[in-house]
XYZ file of C-alpha atoms in Angstrom:
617
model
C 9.305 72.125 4.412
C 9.996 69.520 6.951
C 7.636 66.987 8.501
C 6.736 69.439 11.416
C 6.328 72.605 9.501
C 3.520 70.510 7.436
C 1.717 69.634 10.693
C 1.756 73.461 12.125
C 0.982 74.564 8.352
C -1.277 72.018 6.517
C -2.792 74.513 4.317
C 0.441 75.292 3.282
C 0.872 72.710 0.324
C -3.146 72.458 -0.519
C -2.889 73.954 -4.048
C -4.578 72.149 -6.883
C -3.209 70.017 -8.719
C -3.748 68.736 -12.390
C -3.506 64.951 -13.141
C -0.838 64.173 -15.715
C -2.266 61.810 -18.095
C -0.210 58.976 -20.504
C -2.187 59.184 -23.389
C -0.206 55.822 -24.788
C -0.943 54.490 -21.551
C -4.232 55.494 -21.822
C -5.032 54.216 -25.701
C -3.020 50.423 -24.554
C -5.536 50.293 -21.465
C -8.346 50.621 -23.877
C -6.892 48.462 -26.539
C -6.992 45.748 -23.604
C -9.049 46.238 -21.392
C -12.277 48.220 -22.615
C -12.760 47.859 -26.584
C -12.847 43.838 -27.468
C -11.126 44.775 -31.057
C -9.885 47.809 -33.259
C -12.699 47.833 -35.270
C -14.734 49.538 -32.791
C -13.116 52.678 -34.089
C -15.251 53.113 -37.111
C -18.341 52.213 -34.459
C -17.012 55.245 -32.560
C -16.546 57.733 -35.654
C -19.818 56.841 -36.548
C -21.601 57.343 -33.657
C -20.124 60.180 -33.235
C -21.264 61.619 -36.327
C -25.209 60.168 -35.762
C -24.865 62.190 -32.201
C -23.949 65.275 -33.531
C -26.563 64.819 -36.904
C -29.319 64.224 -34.221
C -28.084 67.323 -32.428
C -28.500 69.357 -35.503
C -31.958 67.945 -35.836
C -32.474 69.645 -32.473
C -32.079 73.225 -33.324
C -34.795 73.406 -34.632
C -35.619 76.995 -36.549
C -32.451 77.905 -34.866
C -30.292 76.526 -37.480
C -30.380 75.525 -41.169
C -31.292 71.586 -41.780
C -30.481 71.266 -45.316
C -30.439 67.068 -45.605
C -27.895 65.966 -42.806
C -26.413 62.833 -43.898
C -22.823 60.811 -43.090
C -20.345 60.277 -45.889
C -17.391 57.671 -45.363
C -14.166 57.609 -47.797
C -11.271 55.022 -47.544
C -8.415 54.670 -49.363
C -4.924 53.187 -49.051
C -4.105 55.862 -47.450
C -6.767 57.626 -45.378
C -10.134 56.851 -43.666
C -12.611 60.166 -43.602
C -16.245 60.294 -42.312
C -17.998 63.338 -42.460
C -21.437 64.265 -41.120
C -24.096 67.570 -41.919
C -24.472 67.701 -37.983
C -24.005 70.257 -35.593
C -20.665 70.914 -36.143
C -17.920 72.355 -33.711
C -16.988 76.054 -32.398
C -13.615 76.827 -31.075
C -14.901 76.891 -27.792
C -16.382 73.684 -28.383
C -13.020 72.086 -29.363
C -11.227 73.025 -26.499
C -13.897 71.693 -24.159
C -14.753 68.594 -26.216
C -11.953 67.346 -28.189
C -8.908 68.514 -25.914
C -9.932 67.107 -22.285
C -10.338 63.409 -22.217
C -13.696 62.008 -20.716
C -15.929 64.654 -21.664
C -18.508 64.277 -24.219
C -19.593 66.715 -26.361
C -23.596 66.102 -25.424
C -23.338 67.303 -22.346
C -23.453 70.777 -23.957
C -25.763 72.488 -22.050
C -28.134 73.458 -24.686
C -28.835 69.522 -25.565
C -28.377 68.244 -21.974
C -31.936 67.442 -21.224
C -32.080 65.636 -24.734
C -29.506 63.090 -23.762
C -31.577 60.017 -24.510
C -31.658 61.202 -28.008
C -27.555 60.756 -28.182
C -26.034 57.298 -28.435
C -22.795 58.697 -26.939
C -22.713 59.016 -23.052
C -18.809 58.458 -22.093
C -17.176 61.164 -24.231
C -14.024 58.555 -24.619
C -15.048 57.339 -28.188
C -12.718 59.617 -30.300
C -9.959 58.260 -28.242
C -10.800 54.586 -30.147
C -9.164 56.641 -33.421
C -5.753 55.945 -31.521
C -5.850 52.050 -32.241
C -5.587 52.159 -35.682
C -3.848 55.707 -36.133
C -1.307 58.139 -34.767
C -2.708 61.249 -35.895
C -6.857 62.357 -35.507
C -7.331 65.344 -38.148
C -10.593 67.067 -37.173
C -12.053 70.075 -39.464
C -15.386 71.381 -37.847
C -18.066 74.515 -38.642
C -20.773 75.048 -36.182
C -24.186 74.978 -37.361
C -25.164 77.457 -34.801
C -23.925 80.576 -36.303
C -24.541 81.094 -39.755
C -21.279 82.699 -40.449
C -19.244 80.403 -38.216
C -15.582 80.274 -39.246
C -14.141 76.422 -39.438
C -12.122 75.552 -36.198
C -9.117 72.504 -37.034
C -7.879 70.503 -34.304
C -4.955 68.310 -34.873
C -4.592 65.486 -32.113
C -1.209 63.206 -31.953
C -1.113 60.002 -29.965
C 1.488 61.571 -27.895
C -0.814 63.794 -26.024
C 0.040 66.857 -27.899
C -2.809 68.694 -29.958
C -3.109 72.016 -31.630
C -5.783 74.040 -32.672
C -6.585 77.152 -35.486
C -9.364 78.384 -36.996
C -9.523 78.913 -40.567
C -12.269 80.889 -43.274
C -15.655 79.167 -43.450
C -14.879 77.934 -46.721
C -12.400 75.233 -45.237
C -15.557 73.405 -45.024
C -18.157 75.123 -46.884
C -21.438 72.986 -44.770
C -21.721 72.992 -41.115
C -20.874 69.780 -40.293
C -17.510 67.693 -39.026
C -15.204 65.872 -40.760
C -12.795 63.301 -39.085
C -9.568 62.339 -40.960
C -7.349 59.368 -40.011
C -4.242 58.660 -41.252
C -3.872 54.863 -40.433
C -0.987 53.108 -39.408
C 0.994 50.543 -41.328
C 0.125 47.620 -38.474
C -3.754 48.770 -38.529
C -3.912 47.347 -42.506
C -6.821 44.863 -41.444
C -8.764 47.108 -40.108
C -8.687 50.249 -42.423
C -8.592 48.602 -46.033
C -11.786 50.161 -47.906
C -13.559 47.015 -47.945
C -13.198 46.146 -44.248
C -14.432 50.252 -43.666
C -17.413 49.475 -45.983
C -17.893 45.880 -44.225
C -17.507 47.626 -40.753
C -19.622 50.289 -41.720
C -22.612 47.638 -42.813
C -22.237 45.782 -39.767
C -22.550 48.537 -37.231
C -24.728 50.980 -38.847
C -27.112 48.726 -40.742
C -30.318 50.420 -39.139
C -29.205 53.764 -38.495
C -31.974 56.341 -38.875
C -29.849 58.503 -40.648
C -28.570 57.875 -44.321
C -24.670 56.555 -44.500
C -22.373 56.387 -47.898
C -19.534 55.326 -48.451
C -17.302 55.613 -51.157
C -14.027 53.586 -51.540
C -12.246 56.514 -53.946
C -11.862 53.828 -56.893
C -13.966 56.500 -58.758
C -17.525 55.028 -58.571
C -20.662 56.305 -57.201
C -21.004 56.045 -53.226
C -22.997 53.358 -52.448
C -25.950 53.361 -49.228
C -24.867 51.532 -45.897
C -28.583 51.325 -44.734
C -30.507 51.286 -47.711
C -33.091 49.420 -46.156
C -35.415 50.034 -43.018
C -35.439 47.389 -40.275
C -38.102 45.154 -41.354
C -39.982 45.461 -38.418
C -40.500 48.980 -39.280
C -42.197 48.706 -42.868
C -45.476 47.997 -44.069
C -46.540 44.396 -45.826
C -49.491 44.178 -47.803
C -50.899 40.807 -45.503
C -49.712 39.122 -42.356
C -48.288 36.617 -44.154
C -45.815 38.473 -46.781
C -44.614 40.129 -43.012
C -43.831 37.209 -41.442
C -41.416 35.338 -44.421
C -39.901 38.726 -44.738
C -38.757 38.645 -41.099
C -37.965 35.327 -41.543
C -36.025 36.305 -44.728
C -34.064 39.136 -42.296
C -33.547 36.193 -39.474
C -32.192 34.087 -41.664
C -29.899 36.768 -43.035
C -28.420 37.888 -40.136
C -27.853 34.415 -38.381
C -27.816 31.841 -41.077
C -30.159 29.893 -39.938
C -34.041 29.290 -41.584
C -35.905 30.143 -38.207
C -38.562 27.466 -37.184
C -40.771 30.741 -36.399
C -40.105 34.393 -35.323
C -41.638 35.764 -32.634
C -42.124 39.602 -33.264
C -41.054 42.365 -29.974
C -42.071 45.094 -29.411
C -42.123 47.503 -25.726
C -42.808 50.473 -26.590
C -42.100 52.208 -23.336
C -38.594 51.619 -23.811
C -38.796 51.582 -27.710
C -37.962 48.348 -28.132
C -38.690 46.641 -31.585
C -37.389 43.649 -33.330
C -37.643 39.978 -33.607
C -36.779 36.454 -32.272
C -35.811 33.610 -34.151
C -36.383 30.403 -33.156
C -33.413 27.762 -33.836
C -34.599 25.234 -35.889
C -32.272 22.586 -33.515
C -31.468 21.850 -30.170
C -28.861 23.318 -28.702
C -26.486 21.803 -25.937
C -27.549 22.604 -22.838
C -25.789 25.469 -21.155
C -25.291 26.990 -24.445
C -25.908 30.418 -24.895
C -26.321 32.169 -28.066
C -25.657 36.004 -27.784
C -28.420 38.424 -29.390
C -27.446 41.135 -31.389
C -28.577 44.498 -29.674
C -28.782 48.067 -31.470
C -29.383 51.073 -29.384
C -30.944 53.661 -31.701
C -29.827 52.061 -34.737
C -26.041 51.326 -33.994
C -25.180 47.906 -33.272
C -24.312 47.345 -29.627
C -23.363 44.077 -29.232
C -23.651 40.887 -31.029
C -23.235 38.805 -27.881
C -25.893 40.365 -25.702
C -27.153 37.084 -23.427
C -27.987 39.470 -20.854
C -31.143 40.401 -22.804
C -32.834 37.126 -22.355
C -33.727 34.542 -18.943
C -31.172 31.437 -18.950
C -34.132 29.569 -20.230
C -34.628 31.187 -23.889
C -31.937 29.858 -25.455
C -34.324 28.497 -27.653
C -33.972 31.695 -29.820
C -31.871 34.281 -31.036
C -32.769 37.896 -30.928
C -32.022 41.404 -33.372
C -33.861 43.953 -31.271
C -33.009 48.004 -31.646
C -33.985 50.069 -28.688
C -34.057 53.523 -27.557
C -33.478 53.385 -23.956
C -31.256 50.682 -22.598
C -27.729 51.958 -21.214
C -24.785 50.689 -22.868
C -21.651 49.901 -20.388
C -18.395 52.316 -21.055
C -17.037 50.265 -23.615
C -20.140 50.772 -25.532
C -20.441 46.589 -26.166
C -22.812 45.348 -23.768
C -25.837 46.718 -21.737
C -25.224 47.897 -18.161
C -27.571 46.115 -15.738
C -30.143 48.154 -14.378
C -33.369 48.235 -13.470
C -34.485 49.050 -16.882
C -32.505 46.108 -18.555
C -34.687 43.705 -15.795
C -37.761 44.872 -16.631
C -37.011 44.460 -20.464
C -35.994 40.761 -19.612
C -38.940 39.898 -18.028
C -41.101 41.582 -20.801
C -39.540 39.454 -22.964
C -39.743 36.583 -21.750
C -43.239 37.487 -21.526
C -43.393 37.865 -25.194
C -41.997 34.014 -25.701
C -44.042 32.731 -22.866
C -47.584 34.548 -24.835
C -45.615 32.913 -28.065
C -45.902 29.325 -26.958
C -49.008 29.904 -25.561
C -50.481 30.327 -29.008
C -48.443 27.565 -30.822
C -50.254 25.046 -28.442
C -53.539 26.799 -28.742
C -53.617 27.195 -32.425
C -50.992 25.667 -34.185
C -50.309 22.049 -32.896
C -47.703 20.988 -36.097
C -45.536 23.765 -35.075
C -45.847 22.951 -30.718
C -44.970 19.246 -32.044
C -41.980 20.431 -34.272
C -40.718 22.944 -31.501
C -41.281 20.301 -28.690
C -39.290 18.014 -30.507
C -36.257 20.339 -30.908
C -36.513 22.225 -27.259
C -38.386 20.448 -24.985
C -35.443 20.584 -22.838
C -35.865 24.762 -22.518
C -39.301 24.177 -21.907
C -39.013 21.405 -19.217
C -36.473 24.703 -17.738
C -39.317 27.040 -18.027
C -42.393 24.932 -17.050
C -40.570 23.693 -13.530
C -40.909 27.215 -12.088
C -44.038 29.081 -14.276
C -46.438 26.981 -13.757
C -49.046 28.340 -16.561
C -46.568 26.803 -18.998
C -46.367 23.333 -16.826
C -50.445 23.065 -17.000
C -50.239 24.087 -20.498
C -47.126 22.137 -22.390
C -46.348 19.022 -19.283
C -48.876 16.536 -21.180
C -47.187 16.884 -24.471
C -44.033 17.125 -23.459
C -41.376 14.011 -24.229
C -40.361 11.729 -21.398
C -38.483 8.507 -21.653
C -41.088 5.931 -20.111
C -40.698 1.812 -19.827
C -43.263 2.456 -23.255
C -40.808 3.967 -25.485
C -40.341 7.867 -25.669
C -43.702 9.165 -24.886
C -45.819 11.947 -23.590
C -46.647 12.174 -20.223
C -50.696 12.631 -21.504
C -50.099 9.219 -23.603
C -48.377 7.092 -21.252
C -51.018 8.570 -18.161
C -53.615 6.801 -20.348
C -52.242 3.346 -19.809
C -50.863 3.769 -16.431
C -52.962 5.055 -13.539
C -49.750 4.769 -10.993
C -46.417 6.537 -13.119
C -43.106 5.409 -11.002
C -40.517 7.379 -11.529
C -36.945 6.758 -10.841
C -34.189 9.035 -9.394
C -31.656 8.081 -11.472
C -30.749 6.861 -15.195
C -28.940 4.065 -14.231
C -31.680 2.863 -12.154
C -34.018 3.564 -14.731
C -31.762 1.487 -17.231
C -31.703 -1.519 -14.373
C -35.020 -2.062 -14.086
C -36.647 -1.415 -17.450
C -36.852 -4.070 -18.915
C -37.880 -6.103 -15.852
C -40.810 -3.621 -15.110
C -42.155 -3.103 -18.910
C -42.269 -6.763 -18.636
C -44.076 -6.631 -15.174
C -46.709 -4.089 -16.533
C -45.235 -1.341 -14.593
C -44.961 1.776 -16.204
C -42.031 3.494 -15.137
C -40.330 7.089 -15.792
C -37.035 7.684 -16.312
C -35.844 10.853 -13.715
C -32.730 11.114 -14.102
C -32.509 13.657 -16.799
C -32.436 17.416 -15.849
C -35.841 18.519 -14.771
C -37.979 15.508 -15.435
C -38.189 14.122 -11.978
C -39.466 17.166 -10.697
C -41.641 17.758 -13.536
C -42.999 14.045 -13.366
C -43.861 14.390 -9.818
C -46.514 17.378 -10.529
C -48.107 15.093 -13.086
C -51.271 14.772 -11.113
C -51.674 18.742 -10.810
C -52.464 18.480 -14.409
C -54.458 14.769 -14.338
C -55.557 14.431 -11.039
C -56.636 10.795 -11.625
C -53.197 9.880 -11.836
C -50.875 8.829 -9.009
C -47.218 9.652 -9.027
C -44.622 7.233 -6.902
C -40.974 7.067 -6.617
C -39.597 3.441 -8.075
C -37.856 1.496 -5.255
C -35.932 -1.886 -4.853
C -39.348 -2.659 -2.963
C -41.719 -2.082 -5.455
C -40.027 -3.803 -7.999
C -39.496 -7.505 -6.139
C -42.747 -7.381 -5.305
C -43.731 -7.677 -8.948
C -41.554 -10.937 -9.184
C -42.837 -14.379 -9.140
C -41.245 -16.315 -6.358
C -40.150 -20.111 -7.542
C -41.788 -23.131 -6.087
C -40.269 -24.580 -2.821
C -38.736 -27.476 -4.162
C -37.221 -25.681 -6.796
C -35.645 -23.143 -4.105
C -34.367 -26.474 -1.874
C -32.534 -27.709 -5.103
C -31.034 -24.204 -5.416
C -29.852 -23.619 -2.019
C -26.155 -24.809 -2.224
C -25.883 -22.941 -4.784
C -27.324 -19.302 -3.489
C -25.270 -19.908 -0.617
C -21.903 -20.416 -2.384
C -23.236 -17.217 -4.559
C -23.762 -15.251 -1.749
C -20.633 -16.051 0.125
C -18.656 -14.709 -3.706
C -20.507 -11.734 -3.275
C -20.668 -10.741 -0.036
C -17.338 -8.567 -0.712
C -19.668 -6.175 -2.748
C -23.013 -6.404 0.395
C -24.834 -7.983 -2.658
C -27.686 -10.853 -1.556
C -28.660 -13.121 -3.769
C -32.271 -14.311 -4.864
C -33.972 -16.799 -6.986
C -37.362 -15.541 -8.863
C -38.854 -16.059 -12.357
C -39.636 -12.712 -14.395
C -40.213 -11.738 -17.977
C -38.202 -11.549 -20.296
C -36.849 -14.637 -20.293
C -33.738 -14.122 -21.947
C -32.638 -11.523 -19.039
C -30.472 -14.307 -16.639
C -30.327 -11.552 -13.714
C -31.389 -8.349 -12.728
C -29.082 -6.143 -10.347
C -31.366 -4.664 -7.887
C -29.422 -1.118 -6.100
C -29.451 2.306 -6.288
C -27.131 5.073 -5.680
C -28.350 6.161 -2.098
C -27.428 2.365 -1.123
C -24.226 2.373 -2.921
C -23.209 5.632 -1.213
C -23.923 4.163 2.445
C -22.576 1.084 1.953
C -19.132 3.190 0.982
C -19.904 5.278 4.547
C -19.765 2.517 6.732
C -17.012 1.002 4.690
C -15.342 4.249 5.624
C -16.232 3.791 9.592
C -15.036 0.490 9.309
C -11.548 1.238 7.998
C -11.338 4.240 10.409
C -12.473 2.288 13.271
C -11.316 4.017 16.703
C -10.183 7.159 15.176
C -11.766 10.763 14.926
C -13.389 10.222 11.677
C -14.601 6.627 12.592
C -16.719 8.089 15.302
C -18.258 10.665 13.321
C -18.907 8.505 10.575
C -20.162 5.496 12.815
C -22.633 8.204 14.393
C -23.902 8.835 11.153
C -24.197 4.772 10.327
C -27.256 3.366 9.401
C -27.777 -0.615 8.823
C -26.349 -0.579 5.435
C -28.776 -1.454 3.063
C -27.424 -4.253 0.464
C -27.883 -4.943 -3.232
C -29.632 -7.773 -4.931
C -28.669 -9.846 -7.465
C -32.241 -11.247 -8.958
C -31.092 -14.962 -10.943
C -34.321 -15.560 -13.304
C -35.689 -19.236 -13.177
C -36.922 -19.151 -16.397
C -33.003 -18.034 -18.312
C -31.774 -21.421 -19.206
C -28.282 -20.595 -18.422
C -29.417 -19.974 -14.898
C -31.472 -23.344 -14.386
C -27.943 -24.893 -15.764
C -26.046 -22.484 -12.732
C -27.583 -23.346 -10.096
C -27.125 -27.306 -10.725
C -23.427 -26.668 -10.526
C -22.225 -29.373 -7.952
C -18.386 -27.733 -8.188
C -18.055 -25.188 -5.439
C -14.954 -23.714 -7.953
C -17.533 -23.085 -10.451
C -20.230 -22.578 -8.904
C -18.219 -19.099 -7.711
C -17.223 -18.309 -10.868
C -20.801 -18.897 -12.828
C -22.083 -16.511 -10.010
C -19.285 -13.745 -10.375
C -19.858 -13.845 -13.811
C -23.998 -13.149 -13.743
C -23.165 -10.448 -11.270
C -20.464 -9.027 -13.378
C -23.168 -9.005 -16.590
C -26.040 -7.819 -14.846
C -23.913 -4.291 -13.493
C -22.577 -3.925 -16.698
C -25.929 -3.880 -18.162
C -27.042 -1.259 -15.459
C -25.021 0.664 -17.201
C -23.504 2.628 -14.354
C -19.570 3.372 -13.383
C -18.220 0.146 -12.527
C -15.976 -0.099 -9.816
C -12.666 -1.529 -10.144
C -13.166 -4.490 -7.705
C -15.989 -5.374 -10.245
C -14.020 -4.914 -13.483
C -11.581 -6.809 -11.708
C -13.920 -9.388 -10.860
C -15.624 -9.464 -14.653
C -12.099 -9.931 -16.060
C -11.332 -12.673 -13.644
C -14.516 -14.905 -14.041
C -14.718 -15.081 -17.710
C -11.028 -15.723 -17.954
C -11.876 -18.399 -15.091
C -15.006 -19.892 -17.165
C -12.966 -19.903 -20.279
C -9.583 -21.919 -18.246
C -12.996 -24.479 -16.954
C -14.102 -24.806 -20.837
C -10.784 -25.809 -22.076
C -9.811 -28.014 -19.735
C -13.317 -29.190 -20.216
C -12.755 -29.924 -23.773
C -9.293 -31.066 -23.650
């Protein structure tokens, strides 16, 4: 049919058509792309078998119950799980098994108890293809008493086949799912890594799990335990060590405390453990999630705010959605409002640590305050509660904020830590009691200080404020010194650094470099404006200029080795002795130095050490 027949006719080529599907194709993409490992194929199998045990739960009086259970066998040569559920009717298999994507709970006798299924994709048999070519399936319905067993053969090149065979092919309703694993799937179908894989995903399932590795010994229980949240302790305290006990078995860690959850509109239960240790900041530990009993994910930060990464959670819930792949929740308005409960929960948990259990606030303080400082800048029931207890470094030492309020009515706080680390010593010795802001949060928090103690008076720290706590010399001795703060501040005028004379405690500190970053950064602008002088970017950056402001290189009167400086008669020297108590005093500010200035502190101590030899010779 040509071009123009198709536009008189278009309904002539509108049959349906049937997508052709690459099963290979298929299996690879989820290898890849959707599963994170192979292993997920037992997690598959087994929920599976859980799904179709719960759906045999659901009929009721309509069918026979017996004691539905889930049996695994692995060998060297074949893996097998079989389940007392609801079993399979030919019908079902070609509807289920044979069209990829559909899941066998959407059956529409058990649709409207789909929250009861773990299943929701219908794509987890498909997971048997990573590990094996072959997926043997031997299935009785529980429906009809005298169902005949239905056998479905599927081959991981798309083909299938299916027969039915005399009920006693498999005497009990039920399924049972046969893999024959392949040579390059080893690792992940040996009987102990079956039994391993088993225990790690199906620790809590409701329903009992065996597994027997065919050496000729008695099956052993999967889950022979409950979750611990879910059994009875004789007192309070014989329940809290044993979900300790459980916290520290499933993260290796002894938990400083653990914080017990529970939401019961979404069937939520489980614990947190806090981490006995800081973590590094921007470190998140993932939480291991179960939805009804099968483990989820082990990675699950979603679960959690940024700011809780102060603990590590094992919750099992009933209603979250798990994403295709079946290892990580899908975001939804459900999964937000868990979050938020949650964080609830550790927010109530703190709470009563600093109401009723100060040794264990102290303990946790001293391991997380950084989480907390998170937390407290935006909930501010946690800043009025924790902020006075919490750790600051302060020109006192590491302190509390409550503590060092005490001895200073006005707290100054700098912007910075290399400002901090410039002036601290100056202004301990001054009697100013100054903050250190520079670390994540604590400038912020600092500055709401007086929300908590309004008698208390919070101030940024400023060039300003400090040189006005420094003695100024007497006049003579500033005559004597002149020569030599003018030859000082004719070496340093290549960094805009002035140069003072002033007497200050502690003695043994010859200079104090007074500058901060904002200074540093517009001194660089209109070195910029001055280098692009006349051009496009010189304009805009001389409309932005401000009068620079300049550093200050404080020499202290009372340092011996500055009283000897500034008697220097030698011009030569007199440079070089200033150079060099510039060069000391930014290295002890402990910020970046620039290479003019590394230059300059190789240069004058290679200088002063040329001036002692000759000296000497």
């Amino acid at each position: 049919m040509t071009p123009q027949d198709h536009a008189v006719n278009p309904a002539a080529d509108t049959a349906d058509r049937t997508f052709q599907v690459d099963l290979r194709g298929l299996v690879d993409l989820l290898s890849h792309h959707l599963y994170s490992s192979p292993r997920v194929y037992l997690r598959e199998l087994l929920q599976n078998a859980v799904d179709a045990t719960t759906a045999r739960r659901l009929l009721g009086a309509d069918g026979p119950l017996g004691t539905p259970g889930i049996r695994l066998y692995a060998d060297k040569t074949v893996v097998r799980v079989e389940d007392d559920g609801v079993g399979l009717t030919e019908a079902d298999v070609h509807a289920f098994l044979a069209t990829i994507g559909r899941s066998s709970k959407r059956a529409e006798d058990i649709t409207d108890q789909r929250s009861d299924f773990i299943g929701q994709f219908g794509i987890g048999l498909l997971s048997c293809f990573l590990v094996a070519d072959e997926i043997h399936v031997l299935s009785r319905s529980a429906r009809t008493p005298d169902a005949p067993a239905v056998e479905w053969r599927g081959r991981g090149d798309g083909s299938y086949t299916v027969r039915t065979l005399p009920a006693a092919a498999h005497p009990r309703p039920g399924t049972t799912v046969t893999l024959t694993p392949r040579a390059d799937a080893a690792e992940w179908t040996r009987p102990a890594q079956v039994h391993a894989l088993a225990r790690h995903f199906g620790s809590l399932l409701r329903h009992p799990v065996t597994f027997d590795d065919g050496a000729g010994g008695p099956a052993v229980r999967v889950n022979p335990d409950p979750a611990p949240w879910a059994v009875g302790y004789p007192t309070p305290g014989a329940r809290s060590r044993a979900l300790a006990a459980y916290g520290e078995e499933v993260f290796g860690f002894k938990p400083l405390d653990t914080i017990e959850l529970d939401l019961p509109a979404v069937g939520l239960r489980g614990i947190a453990c806090v981490l006995p240790e800081a973590v590094p900041t921007g470190r998140r530990h993932g939480h291991r999630v179960h939805v009804k009993g099968m483990l989820l994910s082990e990675q699950a930060d979603e679960i959690l705010p940024d700011w809780a990464f102060f603990v590590r959670c094992v919750i099992d819930a009933e209603s979250l959605r798990p994403t295709a792949s079946r290892e990580s929740l899908y975001e939804d308005d459900t999964l937000a409002a868990v979050r938020d409960a949650l964080a609830d929960r550790l927010r109530d948990w703190i709470s009563r640590a600093a109401a009723s259990d100060p040794d264990l606030l102290a303990r946790f303080l001293q391991a997380h305050h950084l989480a907390v400082k998170s937390l407290a800048v935006h909930d501010d029931e946690i800043l009025r509660m924790l902020l006075p207890w919490l750790p600051f470094e302060t020109t006192d030492g590491h302190t509390t904020l409550d503590e060092f309020a005490r001895t200073h009515r006005t707290v100054l706080v700098t912007s910075s830590v290399e400002e901090f680390r410039q002036v601290a010593a100056i202004a301990s010795a001054a009697g100013l009691g100054v903050v250190n802001g520079g670390y994540t949060y604590d400038r912020d928090l600092v500055r709401r200080l007086p929300e908590i103690r309004p008698e208390t008076t919070v101030a940024d720290l400023d060039p300003a404020t400090l040189t006005a706590h420094l003695d100024p010399v007497d006049r003579e001795t500033e005559l004597a010194a002149a020569a030599y703060l003018a030859q000082a501040r004719d070496a340093l005028a290549v960094f805009d650094c002035d140069v003072a004379l002033r007497t200050f405690q502690p003695a043994s500190a010859p200079a104090l470099l007074v500058d901060n970053r904002e200074a540093r950064h517009e001194r660089t602008r209109s070195q910029l404006a001055r280098e692009q002088e006349g051009g496009l970017w010189g304009d805009i950056l001389g409309a932005l200029r401000q009068e620079a402001p300049r550093a200050q290189l404080i020499l202290n009167q009372l340092n011996p080795l500055v009283r000897t400086a500034v008697a220097i008669g030698e011009p030569e020297l007199a440079r070089t002795s200033a150079e060099a108590l510039y060069g000391q005093a930014a290295m002890l500010s402990r910020r970046p130095l620039r290479p003019a200035e590394s230059s300059l502190i190789n240069r004058s101590f290679l200088d002063l050490l040329a001036h002692a030899l000759r000296k000497d010779s």
